[in-house]
Amino acid sequence: MTDIIAALLQMFSFTFMVRALVVGLMVSLCSALLGVSLVLKRYSMIGHGLSHVGFGALAVATAFNAAPLLVSIPVTVIAAFLLLRLSESGLIKGDAAIALISASSIAIGVFVISVTTGMNTDVDNYLFGSILALNQEDLVLSVILTAVVLVLFVFFYNKIFAITFDETFARATGTRVDIYNTLLAVLIALTIVVGMRMMGALLISSLVIFPALSAMHTCRRFKTVTICAAALSVVCFFIGLAISFLYATPTGASVVLVNLVAFFIFYLIGFSRGHLVKSRE
Amino acid sequence: MSILTCAEVAFSYNGSVVVKGLDFNVEEGDYLCIVGENGSGKSTLVKGMLGLKSPSCGSISYGAGIAPHNIGYLPQQNELQRTFPASVEEVVLSGRLANKGFRPFYSAHDRQIVDETLQRLGISDFKSYGFGQLSGGQQQRVLLARALCTAPDTMRMLILDEPMSGLDPLIKQELYTLIKSINQQGVTIIVVTHDVQTAVTYASHILHLEQRQIFYGSAHDFQHTEAGRELIRDSCGGHCLVCGLGAQRG
């Protein structure tokens, strides 16, 4: 036990680990808060699609020596707009639209990289994440992003609930549904871009989906689901990062696996509780 | 006093007309049932009344002093909601949002209105229950409470889109009685329904749609039209009191 504590203390003596911890906790918090609404609105895959778009943008930016965030943020935000509009207009079915955009973005990214710099460890880092890729800029950005998400989320909490529970009713009673949908999409796009280089383009969407799904197994109120998802996401990230430091495993994959374990634990709690209620009746 | 007027209204999606020839007048205190097959344009008309869809021709106008916050709305049931993690209180409170404008949080007054409405509908005990734990009939009562919360004192009109689908007969009866009692308190009721048989016993007026307006008039007159009798017979299988009477008189 003391070994583990000593190792954890040692973990914080590395600047890059502290940076990874701060960025990771911020991104986990934001993605879990936004994730509850996205999962309940059946928009889970938007997060997945956006991370792939982010990968494409990042690859193109690297190939042309542009600042990665400067390119990937606007591109991903625009993609978020497009995905929302496409699924709402019914022009292409939402899930098909996401599959199209995801695959195309990955293809563009891989194509551009192989033509310019050639496939190398950079590509691997983009796809599966690396905490070494984080710099001071990411740290500042993630703190600002979290502050913005928290303020907007608390301020618009009741409206977010209304558009998540019943979009038709919200629209009929005068809530500007489109504005809040767009706000959600933009915030999730930003969260994904900031978290992507650490978690990996292929793994970041799990931070959006897992905590919300786990929390829904045990909580019945929207408020408790949201708080539980946020807390769970932060705890899972911390454990995942610690495991990756102690056992030299990839950070993104470790965090996702911890989330998976948490999901099963919450599922079992929810299942046994439901069973108890039934047997009492 | 006329509360809602539709003048030669038609609706279309992507250029093709889905319903046309809507021309009727709803008086204050009426209980109007909109009946018709699936795809006859009922829900489209409701969207038009709520301002969610503009008519492609004609005009829909409300009487003096009727604004969106005087209108309660119970939307069609939504499969996603059945398992949604929300408490009854959270759901009903969201009916208060229309009055909040930019104010982000609910006040003690809002919570008091919710408590009173839950009491009025006899569902106070469920306040802290999860919405997903409730039966179909209880869920509809909760959504009705949410609609009533929009304007508990100044509500002039309540629009209900297929509120009875999927409920068993006894629960339907209760809900109809409840809606009738709201009507008797002076609120104009507009209900979209498949259940023509019950509609004619509760409603004062019937609007029959089939991609166009087939009939608009009193429920009594509707029972004596050919189309009305047929529709009532179809909906009950010809074994009920209502259409039995209708057939004898016809």
Short mmCIF file of C-alpha atoms in Angstrom, two decimals:
data_model
loop_
_atom_site.label_atom_id
_atom_site.label_comp_id
_atom_site.label_asym_id
_atom_site.label_seq_id
_atom_site.Cartn_x
_atom_site.Cartn_y
_atom_site.Cartn_z
CA MET A 1 0.00 0.00 0.00
CA THR A 2 2.75 2.43 1.00
CA ASP A 3 4.50 1.48 -2.24
CA ILE A 4 1.50 2.61 -4.24
CA ILE A 5 1.23 5.88 -2.32
CA ALA A 6 4.93 6.50 -2.80
CA ALA A 7 4.57 5.77 -6.50
CA LEU A 8 1.60 8.13 -6.78
CA LEU A 9 3.54 10.85 -5.01
CA GLN A 10 6.37 10.26 -7.42
CA MET A 11 3.89 10.57 -10.27
CA PHE A 12 3.17 14.17 -9.30
CA SER A 13 6.83 15.07 -9.31
CA PHE A 14 6.79 14.93 -13.12
CA THR A 15 5.54 18.09 -14.78
CA PHE A 16 4.10 16.20 -17.73
CA MET A 17 2.11 13.96 -15.40
CA VAL A 18 0.64 16.92 -13.51
CA ARG A 19 -0.24 18.51 -16.83
CA ALA A 20 -1.87 15.28 -18.04
CA LEU A 21 -3.79 15.01 -14.78
CA VAL A 22 -5.18 18.54 -14.97
CA VAL A 23 -6.11 18.36 -18.67
CA GLY A 24 -7.57 14.89 -18.20
CA LEU A 25 -9.70 15.81 -15.18
CA MET A 26 -11.03 18.90 -16.97
CA VAL A 27 -11.86 17.00 -20.16
CA SER A 28 -13.44 14.12 -18.21
CA LEU A 29 -15.65 16.53 -16.31
CA CYS A 30 -16.84 18.41 -19.41
CA SER A 31 -17.42 15.32 -21.51
CA ALA A 32 -19.41 13.61 -18.76
CA LEU A 33 -21.67 16.65 -18.20
CA LEU A 34 -22.38 17.07 -21.91
CA GLY A 35 -22.47 13.31 -22.42
CA VAL A 36 -25.59 12.79 -20.29
CA SER A 37 -27.65 14.95 -22.63
CA LEU A 38 -26.04 13.56 -25.81
CA VAL A 39 -26.57 9.94 -24.78
CA LEU A 40 -30.21 10.55 -23.79
CA LYS A 41 -30.89 12.42 -27.04
CA ARG A 42 -29.42 9.44 -28.93
CA TYR A 43 -26.58 11.63 -30.19
CA SER A 44 -23.81 9.47 -28.67
CA MET A 45 -22.18 8.83 -31.99
CA ILE A 46 -21.77 12.54 -32.72
CA GLY A 47 -18.89 12.54 -30.25
CA HIS A 48 -17.35 9.59 -32.04
CA GLY A 49 -17.75 11.23 -35.45
CA LEU A 50 -16.27 14.52 -34.24
CA SER A 51 -13.15 12.84 -32.85
CA HIS A 52 -12.50 11.35 -36.28
CA VAL A 53 -12.95 14.75 -37.90
CA GLY A 54 -10.50 16.09 -35.31
CA PHE A 55 -7.98 13.45 -36.37
CA GLY A 56 -8.29 14.44 -40.02
CA ALA A 57 -7.85 18.13 -39.17
CA LEU A 58 -4.87 17.41 -36.91
CA ALA A 59 -3.15 15.34 -39.60
CA VAL A 60 -3.65 18.03 -42.23
CA ALA A 61 -2.42 20.71 -39.82
CA THR A 62 0.73 18.73 -39.02
CA ALA A 63 1.43 18.05 -42.67
CA PHE A 64 1.30 21.76 -43.46
CA ASN A 65 3.09 22.82 -40.30
CA ALA A 66 0.09 24.79 -39.03
CA ALA A 67 -0.81 25.12 -35.35
CA PRO A 68 -2.82 21.95 -34.64
CA LEU A 69 -5.52 23.50 -32.43
CA LEU A 70 -5.96 26.50 -34.73
CA VAL A 71 -6.98 24.16 -37.53
CA SER A 72 -8.78 21.38 -35.68
CA ILE A 73 -11.02 23.58 -33.49
CA PRO A 74 -12.83 25.42 -36.31
CA VAL A 75 -13.01 22.32 -38.51
CA THR A 76 -14.52 20.19 -35.72
CA VAL A 77 -16.99 22.89 -34.69
CA ILE A 78 -18.17 23.20 -38.31
CA ALA A 79 -18.49 19.42 -38.49
CA ALA A 80 -20.61 19.50 -35.33
CA PHE A 81 -22.98 21.99 -36.99
CA LEU A 82 -23.17 19.82 -40.11
CA LEU A 83 -23.84 16.59 -38.20
CA LEU A 84 -26.68 18.20 -36.26
CA ARG A 85 -28.25 19.71 -39.37
CA LEU A 86 -27.91 16.46 -41.31
CA SER A 87 -29.60 14.40 -38.63
CA GLU A 88 -32.37 16.99 -38.15
CA SER A 89 -33.13 17.52 -41.84
CA GLY A 90 -33.48 13.78 -42.41
CA LEU A 91 -31.53 14.19 -45.65
CA ILE A 92 -29.24 11.35 -44.65
CA LYS A 93 -30.04 9.30 -41.56
CA GLY A 94 -28.03 10.55 -38.57
CA ASP A 95 -26.05 7.36 -37.99
CA ALA A 96 -25.21 7.00 -41.69
CA ALA A 97 -24.13 10.65 -41.85
CA ILE A 98 -21.78 10.10 -38.93
CA ALA A 99 -20.30 6.94 -40.46
CA LEU A 100 -19.72 8.80 -43.75
CA ILE A 101 -18.04 11.77 -42.11
CA SER A 102 -15.94 9.61 -39.74
CA ALA A 103 -14.53 7.36 -42.42
CA SER A 104 -13.93 10.25 -44.83
CA SER A 105 -12.04 12.23 -42.20
CA ILE A 106 -9.82 9.31 -41.24
CA ALA A 107 -9.17 8.65 -44.94
CA ILE A 108 -8.23 12.29 -45.59
CA GLY A 109 -5.95 12.29 -42.53
CA VAL A 110 -4.16 9.06 -43.43
CA PHE A 111 -3.88 10.08 -47.10
CA VAL A 112 -2.35 13.46 -46.32
CA ILE A 113 0.09 12.04 -43.76
CA SER A 114 1.32 9.27 -46.03
CA VAL A 115 1.81 11.66 -48.95
CA THR A 116 3.74 14.22 -46.87
CA THR A 117 5.58 12.97 -43.79
CA GLY A 118 4.82 9.26 -44.13
CA MET A 119 3.13 7.07 -41.52
CA ASN A 120 5.06 7.36 -38.27
CA THR A 121 4.64 7.43 -34.51
CA ASP A 122 2.74 10.73 -34.79
CA VAL A 123 -0.15 8.88 -36.41
CA ASP A 124 -0.09 6.30 -33.67
CA ASN A 125 -0.21 9.07 -31.07
CA TYR A 126 -3.14 10.78 -32.72
CA LEU A 127 -5.16 7.59 -32.96
CA PHE A 128 -4.46 6.15 -29.52
CA GLY A 129 -3.33 9.18 -27.56
CA SER A 130 -0.18 10.20 -25.74
CA ILE A 131 0.21 12.27 -22.61
CA LEU A 132 3.57 13.45 -23.87
CA ALA A 133 1.80 15.37 -26.63
CA LEU A 134 0.33 17.83 -24.13
CA ASN A 135 1.88 21.25 -23.69
CA GLN A 136 1.25 24.38 -21.63
CA GLU A 137 -1.24 25.61 -24.24
CA ASP A 138 -3.43 22.53 -23.74
CA LEU A 139 -3.39 23.08 -20.01
CA VAL A 140 -4.60 26.67 -20.26
CA LEU A 141 -7.15 25.77 -22.92
CA SER A 142 -8.62 22.90 -20.92
CA VAL A 143 -9.04 25.07 -17.82
CA ILE A 144 -10.75 27.84 -19.81
CA LEU A 145 -12.96 25.32 -21.59
CA THR A 146 -14.04 23.72 -18.32
CA ALA A 147 -14.86 27.09 -16.80
CA VAL A 148 -17.00 27.95 -19.85
CA VAL A 149 -18.75 24.56 -19.90
CA LEU A 150 -19.46 24.65 -16.16
CA VAL A 151 -20.90 28.17 -16.24
CA LEU A 152 -23.06 27.51 -19.32
CA PHE A 153 -24.14 24.12 -18.04
CA VAL A 154 -25.28 25.42 -14.65
CA PHE A 155 -26.91 28.50 -16.17
CA PHE A 156 -28.80 26.55 -18.84
CA TYR A 157 -29.25 23.37 -16.80
CA ASN A 158 -33.07 23.52 -16.73
CA LYS A 159 -33.27 24.29 -20.44
CA ILE A 160 -30.86 21.47 -21.26
CA PHE A 161 -33.09 19.14 -19.26
CA ALA A 162 -36.17 20.35 -21.13
CA ILE A 163 -34.71 19.90 -24.62
CA THR A 164 -33.29 16.50 -23.65
CA PHE A 165 -36.50 15.16 -22.13
CA ASP A 166 -38.95 16.51 -24.69
CA GLU A 167 -37.79 18.60 -27.62
CA THR A 168 -41.31 19.03 -29.08
CA PHE A 169 -42.76 20.35 -25.84
CA ALA A 170 -39.80 22.64 -25.27
CA ARG A 171 -40.15 24.04 -28.78
CA ALA A 172 -43.92 24.51 -28.42
CA THR A 173 -43.51 26.39 -25.15
CA GLY A 174 -41.04 28.82 -26.63
CA THR A 175 -37.61 27.39 -25.77
CA ARG A 176 -35.10 28.10 -28.54
CA VAL A 177 -34.27 24.43 -29.02
CA ASP A 178 -31.93 24.96 -31.99
CA ILE A 179 -29.73 27.35 -30.06
CA TYR A 180 -29.25 24.93 -27.17
CA ASN A 181 -28.67 21.97 -29.51
CA THR A 182 -26.01 23.97 -31.31
CA LEU A 183 -24.47 25.05 -28.02
CA LEU A 184 -24.23 21.41 -26.92
CA ALA A 185 -22.65 20.42 -30.22
CA VAL A 186 -20.09 23.23 -30.14
CA LEU A 187 -19.11 22.53 -26.54
CA ILE A 188 -18.72 18.82 -27.19
CA ALA A 189 -16.64 19.58 -30.30
CA LEU A 190 -14.30 21.77 -28.23
CA THR A 191 -14.05 19.19 -25.46
CA ILE A 192 -13.16 16.49 -27.94
CA VAL A 193 -10.49 18.54 -29.67
CA VAL A 194 -8.85 19.42 -26.36
CA GLY A 195 -8.97 15.87 -25.03
CA MET A 196 -8.18 14.06 -28.24
CA ARG A 197 -4.40 14.16 -28.26
CA MET A 198 -4.23 12.66 -24.82
CA MET A 199 -7.00 10.07 -25.13
CA GLY A 200 -6.64 9.33 -28.83
CA ALA A 201 -9.09 9.98 -31.66
CA LEU A 202 -10.41 6.43 -31.47
CA LEU A 203 -10.93 6.44 -27.69
CA ILE A 204 -12.06 9.94 -26.68
CA SER A 205 -15.76 9.32 -27.38
CA SER A 206 -15.81 6.77 -24.55
CA LEU A 207 -15.42 9.67 -22.09
CA VAL A 208 -18.67 11.11 -23.44
CA ILE A 209 -20.64 7.87 -23.40
CA PHE A 210 -19.43 5.63 -20.54
CA PRO A 211 -20.03 7.83 -17.46
CA ALA A 212 -23.57 8.73 -18.56
CA LEU A 213 -24.46 5.10 -19.29
CA SER A 214 -23.02 3.89 -15.99
CA ALA A 215 -24.81 6.58 -13.97
CA MET A 216 -28.14 5.78 -15.62
CA HIS A 217 -28.04 2.25 -14.21
CA THR A 218 -28.23 3.47 -10.65
CA CYS A 219 -29.80 6.94 -10.66
CA ARG A 220 -33.38 7.87 -11.44
CA ARG A 221 -33.24 11.67 -11.37
CA PHE A 222 -31.67 13.73 -14.13
CA LYS A 223 -29.76 15.76 -11.56
CA THR A 224 -28.29 12.74 -9.79
CA VAL A 225 -27.43 11.11 -13.13
CA THR A 226 -25.53 14.25 -14.13
CA ILE A 227 -23.65 14.61 -10.83
CA CYS A 228 -22.91 10.90 -10.64
CA ALA A 229 -21.61 10.83 -14.24
CA ALA A 230 -19.34 13.81 -13.62
CA ALA A 231 -17.90 12.35 -10.39
CA LEU A 232 -17.49 8.90 -11.91
CA SER A 233 -15.74 10.26 -14.98
CA VAL A 234 -13.21 12.19 -12.90
CA VAL A 235 -12.51 9.22 -10.60
CA CYS A 236 -12.15 6.81 -13.52
CA PHE A 237 -9.72 9.14 -15.25
CA PHE A 238 -7.58 9.43 -12.13
CA ILE A 239 -7.44 5.67 -11.61
CA GLY A 240 -6.74 5.11 -15.31
CA LEU A 241 -3.89 7.62 -15.33
CA ALA A 242 -2.39 6.12 -12.16
CA ILE A 243 -2.54 2.61 -13.63
CA SER A 244 -0.93 3.81 -16.83
CA PHE A 245 1.88 5.43 -14.80
CA LEU A 246 2.43 2.47 -12.47
CA TYR A 247 2.31 -0.26 -15.12
CA ALA A 248 3.50 1.74 -18.13
CA THR A 249 0.28 1.07 -20.07
CA PRO A 250 -1.16 3.49 -22.66
CA THR A 251 -3.16 6.22 -20.89
CA GLY A 252 -6.17 6.40 -23.21
CA ALA A 253 -6.75 2.65 -23.22
CA SER A 254 -6.27 2.42 -19.43
CA VAL A 255 -8.87 5.13 -18.80
CA VAL A 256 -11.37 3.49 -21.14
CA LEU A 257 -10.87 0.09 -19.47
CA VAL A 258 -11.39 1.58 -15.99
CA ASN A 259 -14.61 3.13 -17.33
CA LEU A 260 -15.64 -0.25 -18.69
CA VAL A 261 -15.12 -1.88 -15.27
CA ALA A 262 -17.11 0.93 -13.63
CA PHE A 263 -19.88 0.37 -16.17
CA PHE A 264 -20.16 -3.31 -15.18
CA ILE A 265 -20.10 -2.48 -11.47
CA PHE A 266 -22.90 0.08 -11.90
CA TYR A 267 -24.83 -2.32 -14.08
CA LEU A 268 -24.65 -5.00 -11.37
CA ILE A 269 -25.68 -2.53 -8.66
CA GLY A 270 -28.64 -1.38 -10.75
CA PHE A 271 -29.57 -4.97 -11.62
CA SER A 272 -29.44 -6.27 -8.04
CA ARG A 273 -31.34 -3.23 -6.78
CA GLY A 274 -34.07 -3.79 -9.36
CA HIS A 275 -34.16 -7.44 -8.30
CA LEU A 276 -34.50 -6.48 -4.62
CA VAL A 277 -37.41 -4.14 -5.38
CA LYS A 278 -39.14 -6.88 -7.37
CA SER A 279 -38.64 -9.55 -4.68
CA ARG A 280 -40.06 -7.18 -2.05
CA GLU A 281 -43.14 -6.69 -4.15
CA MET B 1 -65.97 34.56 -28.34
CA SER B 2 -63.83 32.98 -31.01
CA ILE B 3 -60.51 31.72 -29.62
CA LEU B 4 -58.97 30.13 -32.72
CA THR B 5 -59.73 30.68 -36.40
CA CYS B 6 -58.38 28.65 -39.29
CA ALA B 7 -59.15 30.27 -42.65
CA GLU B 8 -58.60 28.17 -45.79
CA VAL B 9 -55.45 26.67 -44.27
CA ALA B 10 -53.26 24.09 -46.02
CA PHE B 11 -49.97 22.50 -44.91
CA SER B 12 -47.33 20.98 -47.10
CA TYR B 13 -44.01 19.19 -46.62
CA ASN B 14 -41.35 19.67 -49.29
CA GLY B 15 -43.90 21.05 -51.73
CA SER B 16 -46.50 18.28 -51.46
CA VAL B 17 -49.75 19.14 -49.70
CA VAL B 18 -50.51 16.91 -46.68
CA VAL B 19 -53.76 18.54 -45.59
CA LYS B 20 -55.88 21.31 -47.09
CA GLY B 21 -59.22 23.10 -46.86
CA LEU B 22 -59.04 23.66 -43.11
CA ASP B 23 -61.68 26.25 -42.37
CA PHE B 24 -63.18 26.38 -38.91
CA ASN B 25 -63.68 28.47 -35.84
CA VAL B 26 -63.16 27.33 -32.24
CA GLU B 27 -65.20 29.20 -29.64
CA GLU B 28 -64.03 29.77 -26.08
CA GLY B 29 -64.99 26.82 -23.86
CA ASP B 30 -65.41 24.37 -26.75
CA TYR B 31 -64.20 20.80 -26.52
CA LEU B 32 -62.97 19.94 -29.99
CA CYS B 33 -61.91 16.45 -31.06
CA ILE B 34 -59.82 16.11 -34.20
CA VAL B 35 -60.38 12.65 -35.67
CA GLY B 36 -59.07 10.84 -38.74
CA GLU B 37 -56.82 8.02 -39.91
CA ASN B 38 -53.05 7.96 -39.54
CA GLY B 39 -51.53 10.44 -41.96
CA SER B 40 -54.75 12.41 -42.29
CA GLY B 41 -52.99 15.61 -41.19
CA LYS B 42 -54.06 15.77 -37.52
CA SER B 43 -50.62 16.15 -35.99
CA THR B 44 -49.57 18.58 -38.70
CA LEU B 45 -52.55 20.78 -37.83
CA VAL B 46 -51.56 20.64 -34.14
CA LYS B 47 -48.05 21.75 -35.06
CA GLY B 48 -49.60 24.61 -36.98
CA MET B 49 -51.73 25.64 -34.00
CA LEU B 50 -48.64 25.66 -31.79
CA GLY B 51 -46.70 27.75 -34.27
CA LEU B 52 -44.19 24.96 -34.93
CA LYS B 53 -45.14 24.81 -38.61
CA SER B 54 -46.40 27.61 -40.82
CA PRO B 55 -49.30 26.94 -43.15
CA SER B 56 -48.46 26.92 -46.87
CA CYS B 57 -51.61 28.95 -47.48
CA GLY B 58 -54.40 30.51 -45.43
CA SER B 59 -54.02 31.76 -41.90
CA ILE B 60 -54.33 30.55 -38.32
CA SER B 61 -55.21 33.28 -35.86
CA TYR B 62 -55.88 33.37 -32.15
CA GLY B 63 -58.49 35.50 -30.42
CA ALA B 64 -57.58 38.61 -28.47
CA GLY B 65 -55.45 38.00 -25.40
CA ILE B 66 -54.34 34.48 -26.38
CA ALA B 67 -50.56 34.10 -26.32
CA PRO B 68 -48.40 30.97 -26.32
CA HIS B 69 -48.16 31.10 -22.54
CA ASN B 70 -51.97 30.73 -22.26
CA ILE B 71 -51.84 27.45 -24.17
CA GLY B 72 -51.03 24.12 -22.54
CA TYR B 73 -49.71 21.27 -24.65
CA LEU B 74 -49.45 17.52 -24.18
CA PRO B 75 -47.39 16.11 -27.06
CA GLN B 76 -47.67 12.67 -28.60
CA GLN B 77 -46.00 9.99 -26.50
CA ASN B 78 -42.39 9.47 -27.19
CA GLU B 79 -40.72 6.06 -26.81
CA LEU B 80 -37.46 7.58 -25.59
CA GLN B 81 -39.22 9.14 -22.60
CA ARG B 82 -40.47 5.91 -21.11
CA THR B 83 -37.08 5.00 -19.65
CA PHE B 84 -35.74 8.53 -19.23
CA PRO B 85 -33.96 9.11 -15.90
CA ALA B 86 -35.97 12.02 -14.49
CA SER B 87 -38.11 12.43 -11.41
CA VAL B 88 -41.76 13.41 -11.71
CA GLU B 89 -40.92 16.73 -10.06
CA GLU B 90 -38.19 17.48 -12.62
CA VAL B 91 -40.56 16.72 -15.51
CA VAL B 92 -43.45 18.83 -14.20
CA LEU B 93 -41.16 21.73 -13.29
CA SER B 94 -40.01 21.90 -16.91
CA GLY B 95 -43.54 23.10 -17.74
CA ARG B 96 -42.68 26.32 -15.89
CA LEU B 97 -39.80 27.14 -18.26
CA ALA B 98 -42.09 28.99 -20.69
CA ASN B 99 -42.57 31.68 -18.02
CA LYS B 100 -38.92 31.98 -17.04
CA GLY B 101 -37.43 33.84 -20.00
CA PHE B 102 -33.74 34.28 -19.28
CA ARG B 103 -34.04 33.52 -15.56
CA PRO B 104 -32.13 30.27 -15.21
CA PHE B 105 -33.51 28.74 -12.00
CA TYR B 106 -36.93 27.79 -10.64
CA SER B 107 -38.33 29.85 -7.78
CA ALA B 108 -40.22 28.75 -4.68
CA HIS B 109 -43.36 29.99 -6.48
CA ASP B 110 -42.69 27.59 -9.38
CA ARG B 111 -42.28 24.69 -6.94
CA GLN B 112 -45.50 25.64 -5.18
CA ILE B 113 -47.40 25.63 -8.48
CA VAL B 114 -45.98 22.18 -9.23
CA ASP B 115 -47.10 20.89 -5.82
CA GLU B 116 -50.60 22.29 -6.30
CA THR B 117 -50.92 20.84 -9.79
CA LEU B 118 -49.73 17.40 -8.68
CA GLN B 119 -52.31 17.52 -5.91
CA ARG B 120 -55.04 18.60 -8.32
CA LEU B 121 -54.34 15.58 -10.54
CA GLY B 122 -54.00 13.21 -7.59
CA ILE B 123 -50.37 12.31 -8.22
CA SER B 124 -48.65 14.04 -5.28
CA ASP B 125 -47.43 10.68 -3.98
CA PHE B 126 -45.36 10.18 -7.12
CA LYS B 127 -43.46 13.46 -6.85
CA SER B 128 -40.08 11.89 -6.11
CA TYR B 129 -40.64 8.77 -8.25
CA GLY B 130 -38.66 8.19 -11.41
CA PHE B 131 -40.74 8.94 -14.53
CA GLY B 132 -39.75 5.54 -15.93
CA GLN B 133 -41.16 3.71 -12.90
CA LEU B 134 -44.70 4.89 -13.60
CA SER B 135 -47.40 3.14 -15.64
CA GLY B 136 -48.54 4.57 -18.97
CA GLY B 137 -51.60 6.24 -17.43
CA GLN B 138 -49.58 7.79 -14.60
CA GLN B 139 -47.01 9.07 -17.09
CA GLN B 140 -49.77 10.77 -19.07
CA ARG B 141 -51.05 12.42 -15.88
CA VAL B 142 -47.56 13.70 -15.16
CA LEU B 143 -47.30 15.15 -18.68
CA LEU B 144 -50.76 16.67 -18.25
CA ALA B 145 -49.55 18.24 -14.99
CA ARG B 146 -46.57 19.66 -16.88
CA ALA B 147 -48.94 21.18 -19.47
CA LEU B 148 -51.18 22.68 -16.77
CA CYS B 149 -48.15 24.16 -14.97
CA THR B 150 -47.38 26.35 -17.97
CA ALA B 151 -50.17 28.70 -16.92
CA PRO B 152 -52.12 27.43 -13.93
CA ASP B 153 -54.35 30.50 -13.58
CA THR B 154 -54.38 32.01 -17.04
CA MET B 155 -54.69 28.87 -19.16
CA ARG B 156 -57.23 29.39 -21.94
CA MET B 157 -56.58 26.41 -24.15
CA LEU B 158 -55.18 22.89 -23.78
CA ILE B 159 -54.00 20.95 -26.82
CA LEU B 160 -53.57 17.18 -26.43
CA ASP B 161 -52.04 15.05 -29.20
CA GLU B 162 -53.23 11.43 -28.94
CA PRO B 163 -53.19 11.38 -25.15
CA MET B 164 -54.95 8.01 -24.89
CA SER B 165 -52.92 5.77 -27.18
CA GLY B 166 -51.70 2.64 -25.46
CA LEU B 167 -53.79 3.08 -22.31
CA ASP B 168 -56.31 0.52 -21.05
CA PRO B 169 -60.03 1.45 -21.14
CA LEU B 170 -60.42 2.19 -17.43
CA ILE B 171 -57.44 4.57 -17.38
CA LYS B 172 -58.71 6.21 -20.58
CA GLN B 173 -62.07 6.81 -18.92
CA GLU B 174 -60.36 8.46 -15.91
CA LEU B 175 -58.24 10.65 -18.12
CA TYR B 176 -61.25 11.69 -20.23
CA THR B 177 -63.16 12.62 -17.08
CA LEU B 178 -60.17 14.65 -15.90
CA ILE B 179 -59.93 16.50 -19.21
CA LYS B 180 -63.69 17.14 -19.15
CA SER B 181 -63.41 18.66 -15.68
CA ILE B 182 -60.63 20.96 -16.91
CA ASN B 183 -62.96 21.93 -19.79
CA GLN B 184 -65.76 22.67 -17.33
CA GLN B 185 -63.44 25.12 -15.58
CA GLY B 186 -63.55 27.18 -18.79
CA VAL B 187 -60.46 25.91 -20.62
CA THR B 188 -60.92 25.27 -24.33
CA ILE B 189 -59.84 21.69 -25.15
CA ILE B 190 -58.48 20.43 -28.46
CA VAL B 191 -57.81 16.67 -28.53
CA VAL B 192 -56.38 14.63 -31.38
CA THR B 193 -57.59 11.06 -31.13
CA HIS B 194 -58.19 7.77 -32.90
CA ASP B 195 -60.89 6.87 -30.48
CA VAL B 196 -63.91 8.36 -32.27
CA GLN B 197 -66.41 6.47 -30.17
CA THR B 198 -65.36 8.10 -26.90
CA ALA B 199 -64.65 11.39 -28.64
CA VAL B 200 -68.29 11.93 -29.55
CA THR B 201 -69.46 11.31 -25.99
CA TYR B 202 -67.16 13.95 -24.47
CA ALA B 203 -66.56 16.50 -27.20
CA SER B 204 -68.76 19.42 -28.11
CA HIS B 205 -67.31 19.64 -31.62
CA ILE B 206 -65.67 17.26 -34.08
CA LEU B 207 -63.21 18.01 -36.84
CA HIS B 208 -62.85 15.07 -39.22
CA LEU B 209 -59.77 15.10 -41.46
CA GLU B 210 -58.72 12.97 -44.38
CA GLN B 211 -55.96 15.01 -45.98
CA ARG B 212 -58.70 17.63 -46.15
CA GLN B 213 -61.52 18.80 -43.93
CA ILE B 214 -64.36 16.27 -44.24
CA PHE B 215 -66.54 17.55 -41.42
CA TYR B 216 -66.60 20.30 -38.87
CA GLY B 217 -69.54 20.81 -36.57
CA SER B 218 -71.13 19.71 -33.32
CA ALA B 219 -70.52 16.20 -32.03
CA HIS B 220 -74.26 15.58 -32.21
CA ASP B 221 -74.44 16.43 -35.91
CA PHE B 222 -71.35 14.32 -36.59
CA GLN B 223 -73.12 11.18 -35.38
CA HIS B 224 -75.76 11.69 -38.03
CA THR B 225 -73.45 12.07 -41.02
CA GLU B 226 -72.70 9.02 -43.15
CA ALA B 227 -68.93 9.35 -42.68
CA GLY B 228 -69.36 9.93 -38.95
CA ARG B 229 -71.46 6.82 -38.44
CA GLU B 230 -68.98 4.76 -40.42
CA LEU B 231 -66.02 6.07 -38.44
CA ILE B 232 -67.75 5.42 -35.11
CA ARG B 233 -68.67 1.90 -36.23
CA ASP B 234 -65.09 1.22 -37.33
CA SER B 235 -63.66 2.38 -34.05
CA CYS B 236 -65.88 0.19 -31.83
CA GLY B 237 -66.70 -2.78 -34.04
CA GLY B 238 -70.41 -1.92 -34.08
CA HIS B 239 -71.22 -3.19 -30.60
CA CYS B 240 -71.58 -0.02 -28.62
CA LEU B 241 -74.39 2.15 -27.45
CA VAL B 242 -73.30 5.22 -29.33
CA CYS B 243 -73.32 3.83 -32.84
CA GLY B 244 -76.27 1.59 -32.04
CA LEU B 245 -78.26 4.74 -31.40
CA GLY B 246 -76.75 6.38 -34.44
CA ALA B 247 -77.79 3.44 -36.63
CA GLN B 248 -81.36 3.45 -35.31
CA ARG B 249 -81.82 7.12 -35.87
CA GLY B 250 -80.21 6.87 -39.32
#
